[in-house]
Tab-separated table of C-alpha atoms and ligand atoms in Angstrom:
chain	number	residue	atom	x	y	z
Z	13	UNK	CA	5.203	8.381	10.459
Z	14	UNK	CA	4.880	11.836	11.980
Z	15	UNK	CA	7.952	13.405	13.538
Z	16	UNK	CA	8.043	15.689	16.541
Z	17	UNK	CA	8.953	19.321	15.892
Z	18	UNK	CA	12.474	18.862	17.282
Z	19	UNK	CA	13.050	15.789	15.091
Z	20	UNK	CA	11.845	17.580	11.965
Z	21	UNK	CA	14.098	20.501	12.832
Z	22	UNK	CA	17.036	18.129	13.252
Z	23	UNK	CA	16.458	16.933	9.662
Z	24	UNK	CA	16.076	20.552	8.500
Z	25	UNK	CA	19.399	21.369	10.161
Z	26	UNK	CA	21.121	18.438	8.425
Z	27	UNK	CA	19.955	19.766	5.056
Z	28	UNK	CA	21.146	23.283	5.836
Z	29	UNK	CA	17.784	24.900	6.573
Z	30	UNK	CA	18.300	27.492	9.347
Z	31	UNK	CA	16.696	26.634	12.705
Z	32	UNK	CA	17.193	27.921	16.244
Z	33	UNK	CA	19.413	26.165	18.726
Z	34	UNK	CA	17.585	24.115	21.328
Z	35	UNK	CA	17.594	21.268	23.855
Z	36	UNK	CA	15.162	18.508	24.856
Z	37	UNK	CA	13.782	18.392	28.395
Z	38	UNK	CA	11.443	15.995	30.148
Z	39	UNK	CA	11.369	17.652	33.576
Z	40	UNK	CA	11.200	21.259	34.828
Z	41	UNK	CA	14.757	20.876	36.179
Z	42	UNK	CA	16.009	19.834	32.751
Z	43	UNK	CA	14.177	22.786	31.226
Z	44	UNK	CA	16.001	25.100	33.654
Z	45	UNK	CA	19.366	23.536	32.784
Z	46	UNK	CA	18.616	23.863	29.060
Z	47	UNK	CA	17.719	27.546	29.484
Z	48	UNK	CA	20.942	28.100	31.454
Z	49	UNK	CA	22.988	26.631	28.606
Z	50	UNK	CA	21.121	28.511	25.885
Z	51	UNK	CA	21.208	31.822	27.819
Z	52	UNK	CA	18.783	34.696	27.483
Z	53	UNK	CA	15.144	34.413	26.543
Z	54	UNK	CA	13.940	30.934	25.486
Z	55	UNK	CA	10.716	29.373	24.194
Z	56	UNK	CA	9.352	26.316	25.999
Z	57	UNK	CA	7.529	24.150	23.456
Z	58	UNK	CA	5.349	21.065	24.004
Z	59	UNK	CA	6.456	18.161	21.815
Z	60	UNK	CA	3.249	16.418	20.737
Z	61	UNK	CA	2.195	14.942	17.397
Z	62	UNK	CA	-0.549	17.500	16.808
Z	63	UNK	CA	-0.776	21.116	15.674
Z	64	UNK	CA	-2.231	24.188	17.338
Z	65	UNK	CA	0.063	23.943	20.344
Z	66	UNK	CA	0.389	27.711	20.602
Z	67	UNK	CA	-3.363	28.250	20.983
Z	68	UNK	CA	-3.594	25.396	23.511
Z	69	UNK	CA	-0.964	26.979	25.774
Z	70	UNK	CA	1.786	24.573	24.752
Z	71	UNK	CA	4.252	27.249	23.539
Z	72	UNK	CA	5.491	29.826	26.047
Z	73	UNK	CA	8.266	32.402	26.183
Z	74	UNK	CA	10.488	32.384	29.270
Z	75	UNK	CA	12.702	35.253	30.426
Z	76	UNK	CA	15.295	33.273	32.376
Z	77	UNK	CA	16.054	29.753	33.693
Z	78	UNK	CA	13.689	30.110	36.683
Z	79	UNK	CA	10.904	31.230	34.384
Z	80	UNK	CA	11.674	28.349	31.970
Z	81	UNK	CA	11.349	25.899	34.863
Z	82	UNK	CA	7.988	27.414	35.808
Z	83	UNK	CA	6.710	27.365	32.208
Z	84	UNK	CA	7.860	23.747	31.869
Z	85	UNK	CA	5.828	22.847	34.964
Z	86	UNK	CA	2.758	24.429	33.372
Z	87	UNK	CA	3.162	22.688	30.022
Z	88	UNK	CA	4.249	19.176	31.086
Z	89	UNK	CA	1.190	16.964	31.535
Z	90	UNK	CA	-1.014	19.324	29.537
Z	91	UNK	CA	-3.531	17.586	27.262
Z	92	UNK	CA	-3.392	19.032	23.737
Z	93	UNK	CA	-6.064	17.545	21.447
Z	94	UNK	CA	-5.805	14.231	23.322
Z	95	UNK	CA	-1.997	14.219	23.356
Z	96	UNK	CA	-0.414	14.457	26.805
Z	97	UNK	CA	2.826	16.452	26.897
Z	98	UNK	CA	5.787	14.373	28.133
Z	99	UNK	CA	8.599	16.148	26.314
Z	100	UNK	CA	9.627	19.756	25.811
Z	101	UNK	CA	11.814	21.494	23.303
Z	102	UNK	CA	13.607	24.476	24.813
Z	103	UNK	CA	14.735	26.805	22.098
Z	104	UNK	CA	16.589	30.113	21.975
Z	105	UNK	CA	13.816	32.692	21.478
Z	106	UNK	CA	13.582	34.490	18.159
Z	107	UNK	CA	12.450	38.019	17.517
Z	108	UNK	CA	9.763	37.943	14.861
Z	109	UNK	CA	9.176	40.711	12.295
Z	110	UNK	CA	7.179	38.598	9.825
Z	111	UNK	CA	5.612	35.143	9.771
Z	112	UNK	CA	5.517	33.319	6.431
Z	113	UNK	CA	4.404	29.791	5.523
Z	114	UNK	CA	6.281	27.283	3.360
Z	115	UNK	CA	5.431	23.649	2.735
Z	116	UNK	CA	6.163	20.838	0.330
Z	117	UNK	CA	3.937	17.808	-0.171
Z	118	UNK	CA	2.496	15.617	-2.935
Z	119	UNK	CA	-0.248	16.758	-5.247
Z	120	UNK	CA	-1.817	13.426	-6.081
Z	121	UNK	CA	-4.049	14.953	-8.765
Z	122	UNK	CA	-1.158	16.129	-10.920
Z	123	UNK	CA	1.288	13.471	-9.648
Z	124	UNK	CA	3.844	16.147	-8.863
Z	125	UNK	CA	5.544	17.638	-5.829
Z	126	UNK	CA	3.720	20.730	-4.604
Z	127	UNK	CA	5.272	23.714	-2.823
Z	128	UNK	CA	3.047	26.285	-1.155
Z	129	UNK	CA	4.298	29.651	0.029
Z	130	UNK	CA	2.470	32.600	1.536
Z	131	UNK	CA	3.375	35.705	3.514
Z	132	UNK	CA	0.275	35.075	5.666
Z	133	UNK	CA	1.939	32.509	7.933
Z	134	UNK	CA	1.483	31.725	11.588
Z	135	UNK	CA	-2.166	30.670	11.187
Z	136	UNK	CA	-3.622	27.400	9.888
Z	137	UNK	CA	-3.016	27.142	6.145
Z	138	UNK	CA	-6.609	26.003	5.553
Z	139	UNK	CA	-7.686	29.395	6.929
Z	140	UNK	CA	-5.468	31.246	4.449
Z	141	UNK	CA	-6.691	29.061	1.583
Z	142	UNK	CA	-10.305	29.865	2.474
Z	143	UNK	CA	-9.923	33.574	3.321
Z	144	UNK	CA	-7.384	34.783	0.761
Z	145	UNK	CA	-6.597	32.053	-1.765
Z	146	UNK	CA	-4.789	34.563	-4.006
Z	147	UNK	CA	-2.167	34.996	-1.276
Z	148	UNK	CA	-1.175	31.341	-1.540
Z	149	UNK	CA	1.485	30.771	-4.220
Z	150	UNK	CA	1.778	27.240	-5.576
Z	151	UNK	CA	4.617	25.577	-7.410
Z	152	UNK	CA	4.411	22.134	-9.012
Z	153	UNK	CA	7.672	20.273	-9.501
Z	154	UNK	CA	7.842	17.342	-11.881
Z	155	UNK	CA	9.608	14.569	-9.947
Z	156	UNK	CA	11.332	13.297	-13.113
Z	157	UNK	CA	12.729	16.699	-14.112
Z	158	UNK	CA	13.536	17.531	-10.523
Z	159	UNK	CA	13.667	20.938	-8.939
Z	160	UNK	CA	15.098	23.907	-10.850
Z	161	UNK	CA	16.187	27.132	-9.112
Z	162	UNK	CA	14.147	29.355	-11.476
Z	163	UNK	CA	11.024	27.641	-10.102
Z	164	UNK	CA	11.822	28.873	-6.596
Z	165	UNK	CA	12.170	32.411	-7.939
Z	166	UNK	CA	8.738	32.137	-9.550
Z	167	UNK	CA	6.966	30.964	-6.365
Z	168	UNK	CA	8.711	33.648	-4.273
Z	169	UNK	CA	7.555	36.400	-6.675
Z	170	UNK	CA	4.147	34.734	-6.791
Z	171	UNK	CA	3.826	35.070	-3.009
Z	172	UNK	CA	4.699	38.776	-3.281
Z	173	UNK	CA	7.987	38.612	-1.374
Z	174	UNK	CA	9.902	41.599	-2.733
Z	175	UNK	CA	12.753	42.137	-0.279
Z	176	UNK	CA	15.941	41.018	-2.083
Z	177	UNK	CA	17.535	39.698	1.111
Z	178	UNK	CA	14.481	37.579	1.920
Z	179	UNK	CA	14.239	36.413	-1.702
Z	180	UNK	CA	17.823	35.194	-1.665
Z	181	UNK	CA	17.461	33.288	1.625
Z	182	UNK	CA	14.090	31.760	0.738
Z	183	UNK	CA	15.464	30.698	-2.674
Z	184	UNK	CA	18.106	28.683	-0.861
Z	185	UNK	CA	15.620	27.311	1.680
Z	186	UNK	CA	13.199	26.118	-1.030
Z	187	UNK	CA	16.011	24.211	-2.775
Z	188	UNK	CA	17.199	22.649	0.467
Z	189	UNK	CA	13.667	21.771	1.511
Z	190	UNK	CA	13.180	19.956	-1.814
Z	191	UNK	CA	16.282	17.856	-1.158
Z	192	UNK	CA	15.207	17.244	2.430
Z	193	UNK	CA	11.740	16.143	1.246
Z	194	UNK	CA	13.009	13.801	-1.473
Z	195	UNK	CA	16.003	12.347	0.355
Z	196	UNK	CA	14.026	11.680	3.550
Z	197	UNK	CA	11.160	10.078	1.584
Z	198	UNK	CA	8.883	12.594	3.245
Z	199	UNK	CA	5.209	13.063	2.445
Z	200	UNK	CA	4.962	16.479	4.059
Z	201	UNK	CA	7.439	19.102	5.258
Z	202	UNK	CA	5.701	22.189	6.577
Z	203	UNK	CA	7.329	25.274	8.054
Z	204	UNK	CA	4.748	27.451	9.795
Z	205	UNK	CA	5.899	29.999	10.621
Z	206	UNK	CA	8.938	30.618	8.486
Z	207	UNK	CA	10.017	33.814	10.183
Z	208	UNK	CA	11.914	36.925	9.207
Z	209	UNK	CA	13.721	38.505	12.154
Z	210	UNK	CA	14.007	42.292	12.559
Z	211	UNK	CA	17.567	41.910	11.194
Z	212	UNK	CA	16.125	40.308	8.049
Z	213	UNK	CA	17.227	36.771	8.806
Z	214	UNK	CA	14.894	33.962	7.614
Z	215	UNK	CA	14.506	30.870	9.822
Z	216	UNK	CA	12.215	27.846	10.350
Z	217	UNK	CA	10.428	28.330	13.672
Z	218	UNK	CA	8.257	25.226	13.510
Z	219	UNK	CA	8.295	21.876	11.713
Z	220	UNK	CA	5.579	19.461	10.708
Z	221	UNK	CA	7.235	16.465	9.083
Z	222	UNK	CA	5.692	13.201	7.842
Z	223	UNK	CA	7.836	10.386	6.457
Z	224	UNK	CA	6.481	7.568	4.287
Z	225	UNK	CA	6.290	4.454	6.519
Z	226	UNK	CA	7.061	2.253	3.530
Z	227	UNK	CA	10.425	3.964	3.044
Z	228	UNK	CA	11.585	3.743	6.661
Z	229	UNK	CA	13.662	0.650	5.891
Z	230	UNK	CA	15.952	2.975	3.923
Z	231	UNK	CA	16.348	5.411	6.844
Z	232	UNK	CA	17.498	3.712	10.015
Z	233	UNK	CA	18.111	7.058	11.678
Z	234	UNK	CA	14.583	8.324	10.996
Z	235	UNK	CA	12.980	4.968	11.884
Z	236	UNK	CA	14.732	5.199	15.270
Z	237	UNK	CA	12.891	8.481	15.901
Z	238	UNK	CA	9.598	6.606	16.319
Z	239	UNK	CA	8.162	7.110	19.777
Z	240	UNK	CA	6.205	3.962	20.725
Z	241	UNK	CA	4.475	5.812	23.550
Z	242	UNK	CA	2.784	8.131	21.059
Z	243	UNK	CA	0.596	5.296	19.770
Z	244	UNK	CA	-2.412	3.504	21.344
Z	245	UNK	CA	-1.312	0.349	23.248
Z	246	UNK	CA	-3.248	-1.883	20.811
Z	247	UNK	CA	-1.261	-0.446	17.888
Z	248	UNK	CA	2.010	-0.989	19.752
Z	249	UNK	CA	1.042	-4.628	20.377
Z	250	UNK	CA	0.080	-5.023	16.696
Z	251	UNK	CA	3.446	-3.664	15.566
Z	252	UNK	CA	5.261	-6.149	17.836
Z	253	UNK	CA	3.218	-9.066	16.465
Z	254	UNK	CA	3.439	-7.924	12.855
Z	255	UNK	CA	-0.343	-7.474	12.625
Z	256	UNK	CA	-1.667	-4.784	10.260
Z	257	UNK	CA	-3.960	-2.865	12.595
Z	258	UNK	CA	-5.304	0.649	13.046
Z	259	UNK	CA	-7.365	1.555	16.097
Z	260	UNK	CA	-10.693	3.298	15.494
Z	261	UNK	CA	-13.227	4.354	18.099
Z	262	UNK	CA	-16.264	2.101	17.619
Z	263	UNK	CA	-17.204	-1.203	19.267
Z	264	UNK	CA	-17.325	-3.758	16.412
Z	265	UNK	CA	-13.942	-5.456	16.002
Z	266	UNK	CA	-13.076	-6.103	12.353
Z	267	UNK	CA	-10.892	-8.784	10.850
Z	268	UNK	CA	-10.615	-9.559	7.151
Z	269	UNK	CA	-8.198	-10.761	4.502
Z	270	UNK	CA	-7.066	-8.038	2.124
Z	271	UNK	CA	-6.953	-4.291	2.748
Z	272	UNK	CA	-9.688	-3.558	0.213
Z	273	UNK	CA	-12.070	-6.075	1.747
Z	274	UNK	CA	-11.412	-4.702	5.233
Z	275	UNK	CA	-12.032	-1.136	4.039
Z	276	UNK	CA	-15.385	-2.148	2.553
Z	277	UNK	CA	-16.190	-4.038	5.758
Z	278	UNK	CA	-15.788	-0.793	7.690
Z	279	UNK	CA	-18.257	0.827	5.271
Z	280	UNK	CA	-20.763	-1.992	5.611
Z	281	UNK	CA	-20.609	-1.777	9.406
Z	282	UNK	CA	-21.413	1.937	9.126
Z	283	UNK	CA	-24.225	1.106	6.672
Z	284	UNK	CA	-25.668	-1.345	9.224
Z	285	UNK	CA	-25.700	1.479	11.785
Z	286	UNK	CA	-22.616	0.403	13.731
Z	287	UNK	CA	-19.153	1.759	14.405
Z	288	UNK	CA	-15.981	-0.223	13.662
Z	289	UNK	CA	-13.452	-0.545	16.497
Z	290	UNK	CA	-10.485	-1.073	14.209
Z	291	UNK	CA	-9.021	-1.876	10.833
Z	292	UNK	CA	-7.244	-5.247	10.782
Z	293	UNK	CA	-5.945	-7.041	7.720
Z	294	UNK	CA	-4.888	-10.696	7.947
Z	295	UNK	CA	-3.189	-10.349	4.562
Z	296	UNK	CA	-2.965	-13.333	2.290
Z	297	UNK	CA	-2.611	-15.951	5.028
Z	298	UNK	CA	-5.223	-17.340	7.351
Z	299	UNK	CA	-3.070	-19.632	9.458
Z	300	UNK	CA	-4.016	-20.184	13.080
Z	301	UNK	CA	-1.129	-18.158	14.510
Z	302	UNK	CA	-2.018	-15.180	12.305
Z	303	UNK	CA	-5.626	-15.366	13.480
Z	304	UNK	CA	-4.613	-15.726	17.149
Z	305	UNK	CA	-2.298	-12.708	16.895
Z	306	UNK	CA	-4.968	-10.593	15.207
Z	307	UNK	CA	-7.679	-11.609	17.712
Z	308	UNK	CA	-5.362	-10.839	20.626
Z	309	UNK	CA	-4.774	-7.350	19.314
Z	310	UNK	CA	-8.458	-6.726	18.517
Z	311	UNK	CA	-9.691	-7.930	21.911
Z	312	UNK	CA	-7.033	-5.901	23.751
Z	313	UNK	CA	-9.269	-2.926	22.989
Z	314	UNK	CA	-11.755	-2.805	25.904
Z	315	UNK	CA	-14.366	-1.117	23.697
Z	316	UNK	CA	-14.819	-4.167	21.457
Z	317	UNK	CA	-18.211	-5.850	22.026
Z	318	UNK	CA	-18.476	-8.085	18.962
Z	319	UNK	CA	-16.136	-9.226	16.204
Z	320	UNK	CA	-16.808	-9.510	12.499
Z	321	UNK	CA	-14.607	-11.897	10.570
Z	322	UNK	CA	-14.943	-11.184	6.851
Z	323	UNK	CA	-13.132	-13.636	4.598
Z	324	UNK	CA	-13.054	-13.915	0.870
Z	325	UNK	CA	-11.276	-17.066	-0.238
Z	326	UNK	CA	-8.940	-16.521	-3.152
Z	327	UNK	CA	-5.510	-18.061	-3.187
Z	328	UNK	CA	-6.084	-18.656	0.520
Z	329	UNK	CA	-8.919	-21.204	0.539
Z	330	UNK	CA	-11.977	-20.808	2.738
Z	331	UNK	CA	-11.490	-24.182	4.425
Z	332	UNK	CA	-7.921	-23.231	5.406
Z	333	UNK	CA	-9.147	-20.044	7.007
Z	334	UNK	CA	-11.967	-21.892	8.775
Z	335	UNK	CA	-9.395	-24.324	10.229
Z	336	UNK	CA	-7.294	-21.329	11.291
Z	337	UNK	CA	-10.254	-19.747	13.074
Z	338	UNK	CA	-11.170	-22.987	14.874
Z	339	UNK	CA	-7.595	-23.634	15.925
Z	340	UNK	CA	-7.271	-20.070	17.146
Z	341	UNK	CA	-10.477	-20.343	19.180
Z	342	UNK	CA	-9.106	-23.589	20.648
Z	343	UNK	CA	-5.980	-21.755	21.777
Z	344	UNK	CA	-7.611	-18.750	23.390
Z	345	UNK	CA	-10.802	-17.630	25.093
Z	346	UNK	CA	-12.764	-14.896	23.441
Z	347	UNK	CA	-15.615	-13.399	25.452
Z	348	UNK	CA	-17.154	-11.403	22.614
Z	349	UNK	CA	-19.449	-13.035	20.031
Z	350	UNK	CA	-17.824	-13.609	16.634
Z	351	UNK	CA	-19.681	-13.366	13.339
Z	352	UNK	CA	-18.095	-15.037	10.328
Z	353	UNK	CA	-18.836	-14.357	6.684
Z	354	UNK	CA	-16.987	-16.718	4.401
Z	355	UNK	CA	-17.175	-16.556	0.627
Z	356	UNK	CA	-15.048	-17.346	-2.427
Z	357	UNK	CA	-12.819	-20.376	-3.015
Z	358	UNK	CA	-13.919	-23.371	-0.909
Z	359	UNK	CA	-16.367	-21.224	1.082
Z	360	UNK	CA	-18.837	-24.118	1.216
Z	361	UNK	CA	-16.249	-26.462	2.787
Z	362	UNK	CA	-15.207	-23.713	5.190
Z	363	UNK	CA	-18.749	-23.028	6.369
Z	364	UNK	CA	-19.321	-26.772	6.866
Z	365	UNK	CA	-16.214	-27.020	9.048
Z	366	UNK	CA	-17.440	-24.128	11.193
Z	367	UNK	CA	-20.959	-25.567	11.399
Z	368	UNK	CA	-19.622	-28.975	12.490
Z	369	UNK	CA	-17.400	-27.551	15.214
Z	370	UNK	CA	-20.083	-24.990	16.154
Z	371	UNK	CA	-18.245	-23.077	18.894
Z	372	UNK	CA	-20.728	-21.447	21.260
Z	373	UNK	CA	-20.163	-17.797	20.430
Z	374	UNK	CA	-19.591	-18.202	16.679
Z	375	UNK	CA	-22.275	-17.086	14.211
Z	376	UNK	CA	-21.991	-17.822	10.501
Z	377	UNK	CA	-23.779	-15.522	8.047
Z	378	UNK	CA	-24.002	-15.988	4.272
Z	379	UNK	CA	-23.452	-12.398	3.088
Z	380	UNK	CA	-21.356	-9.427	4.115
Z	381	UNK	CA	-24.401	-7.235	4.818
Z	382	UNK	CA	-26.147	-9.853	6.936
Z	383	UNK	CA	-22.922	-10.515	8.814
Z	384	UNK	CA	-22.473	-6.788	9.438
Z	385	UNK	CA	-26.041	-6.409	10.716
Z	386	UNK	CA	-25.556	-9.376	13.049
Z	387	UNK	CA	-22.268	-8.043	14.386
Z	388	UNK	CA	-23.806	-4.617	15.008
Z	389	UNK	CA	-26.825	-6.203	16.748
Z	390	UNK	CA	-24.538	-8.291	18.985
Z	391	UNK	CA	-22.542	-5.197	19.943
Z	392	UNK	CA	-25.606	-3.439	21.329
H	15	GDP	P1	1.983	25.495	16.713
H	15	GDP	O1	1.006	26.394	17.407
H	15	GDP	O2	1.804	24.065	17.153
H	15	GDP	O3	1.951	25.629	15.234
H	15	GDP	O4	3.448	25.905	17.244
H	15	GDP	P2	4.511	26.956	16.659
H	15	GDP	O5	5.849	26.366	16.811
H	15	GDP	O6	4.150	27.390	15.273
H	15	GDP	O7	4.406	28.166	17.655
H	15	GDP	C1	3.201	28.901	17.774
H	15	GDP	C2	3.483	30.391	17.768
H	15	GDP	O8	4.315	30.734	18.865
H	15	GDP	C3	4.252	30.864	16.541
H	15	GDP	O9	3.409	31.120	15.444
H	15	GDP	C4	4.907	32.111	17.060
H	15	GDP	O10	4.034	33.217	16.916
H	15	GDP	C5	5.107	31.830	18.540
H	15	GDP	N1	6.537	31.521	18.766
H	15	GDP	C6	7.158	30.328	18.645
H	15	GDP	N2	8.478	30.438	18.839
H	15	GDP	C7	8.701	31.754	19.091
H	15	GDP	C8	9.894	32.541	19.363
H	15	GDP	O11	11.029	32.041	19.376
H	15	GDP	N3	9.714	33.862	19.584
H	15	GDP	C9	8.489	34.460	19.537
H	15	GDP	N4	8.415	35.763	19.752
H	15	GDP	N5	7.366	33.773	19.282
H	15	GDP	C10	7.471	32.438	19.054
H	16	MN	MN1	3.234	26.168	13.730
């Protein structure tokens, strides 16, 4: 789950990482009131779950409350990489002498926690990595040994930060960021820019924060930060029904049992020249209600023109799934043609059941590739 900048900063603040004071606003009037409370120059910042807000005109300095209200009017409703701005973070403006970059994430290759630090902050980190890789200092932390302060010293020297005051503050920030990352079950905490003010004070000016969905049950407070409006309506519906679903942008609806099978189904659709509309995993079960729920979510996407049902019978038998499909089709009307590929345990019995019932818009194919081709053809 991705957090908004202001939510990430709230977690930073709780772990003692310095951030600027700010307020949320959803209207220009609220932005004015926030600026009045904060006093002086403020920054008006679009809260959207995407980067590059500055370049897109979603981050603006304001001189006074009237100006903040005007800037809020400009930014609210703005479309930034497909994300419409509905919320603003009004923050006391900082004076910036230097912009650094600090992040912590997982390095899956070495199975360790990876810190990255560079004095070339403020721009996309991929740019720095491509243009001047030597400027990017890396630090691997073994999760079993945990973080040791001497490691922070090493990465700070590695990045070429030689001001003792900055070194001391960044030392502390690296340690706190490690705790924040581990204790929040985060997958990424990125501070870009980590600024140094003209007075030499170091502070997090931005936050990109991703928390592991599978750990949210341990963090009620973070789970409550989820903004349902930030997700496509189909995904919201799926979450409510307990269906494992991810929206994609093609027109062939996909339904399968088992994440691995569904992933390969997406590949086979691409191989057959089509584009999948979604990922949807029925899981182990194939009961009628599960199928109805999944089909309701899949067909809520107006782009779906055909549906491919890919089932491999294992512990869940093919005939059970076939009964589930038939029952589901009896309970609801589906306008799009459905292609079924059924294999594995009791596949024969399952296919017979489908053939006997023979619903009008149901096509049974013997292999995954043939089923994919058929589904793609029917979507045209
Ligand atoms: P992003 O573009 O989505 O990464 O948003 P950021 O929060 O990183 O802001 C973009 C840029 O706006 C920063 O790199 C800064 O240069 C600038 N900026 C943000 N906050 C302030 C501030 O308080 N004062 C000044 N002078 N510039 C700021
Ligand atoms: Mn940034």
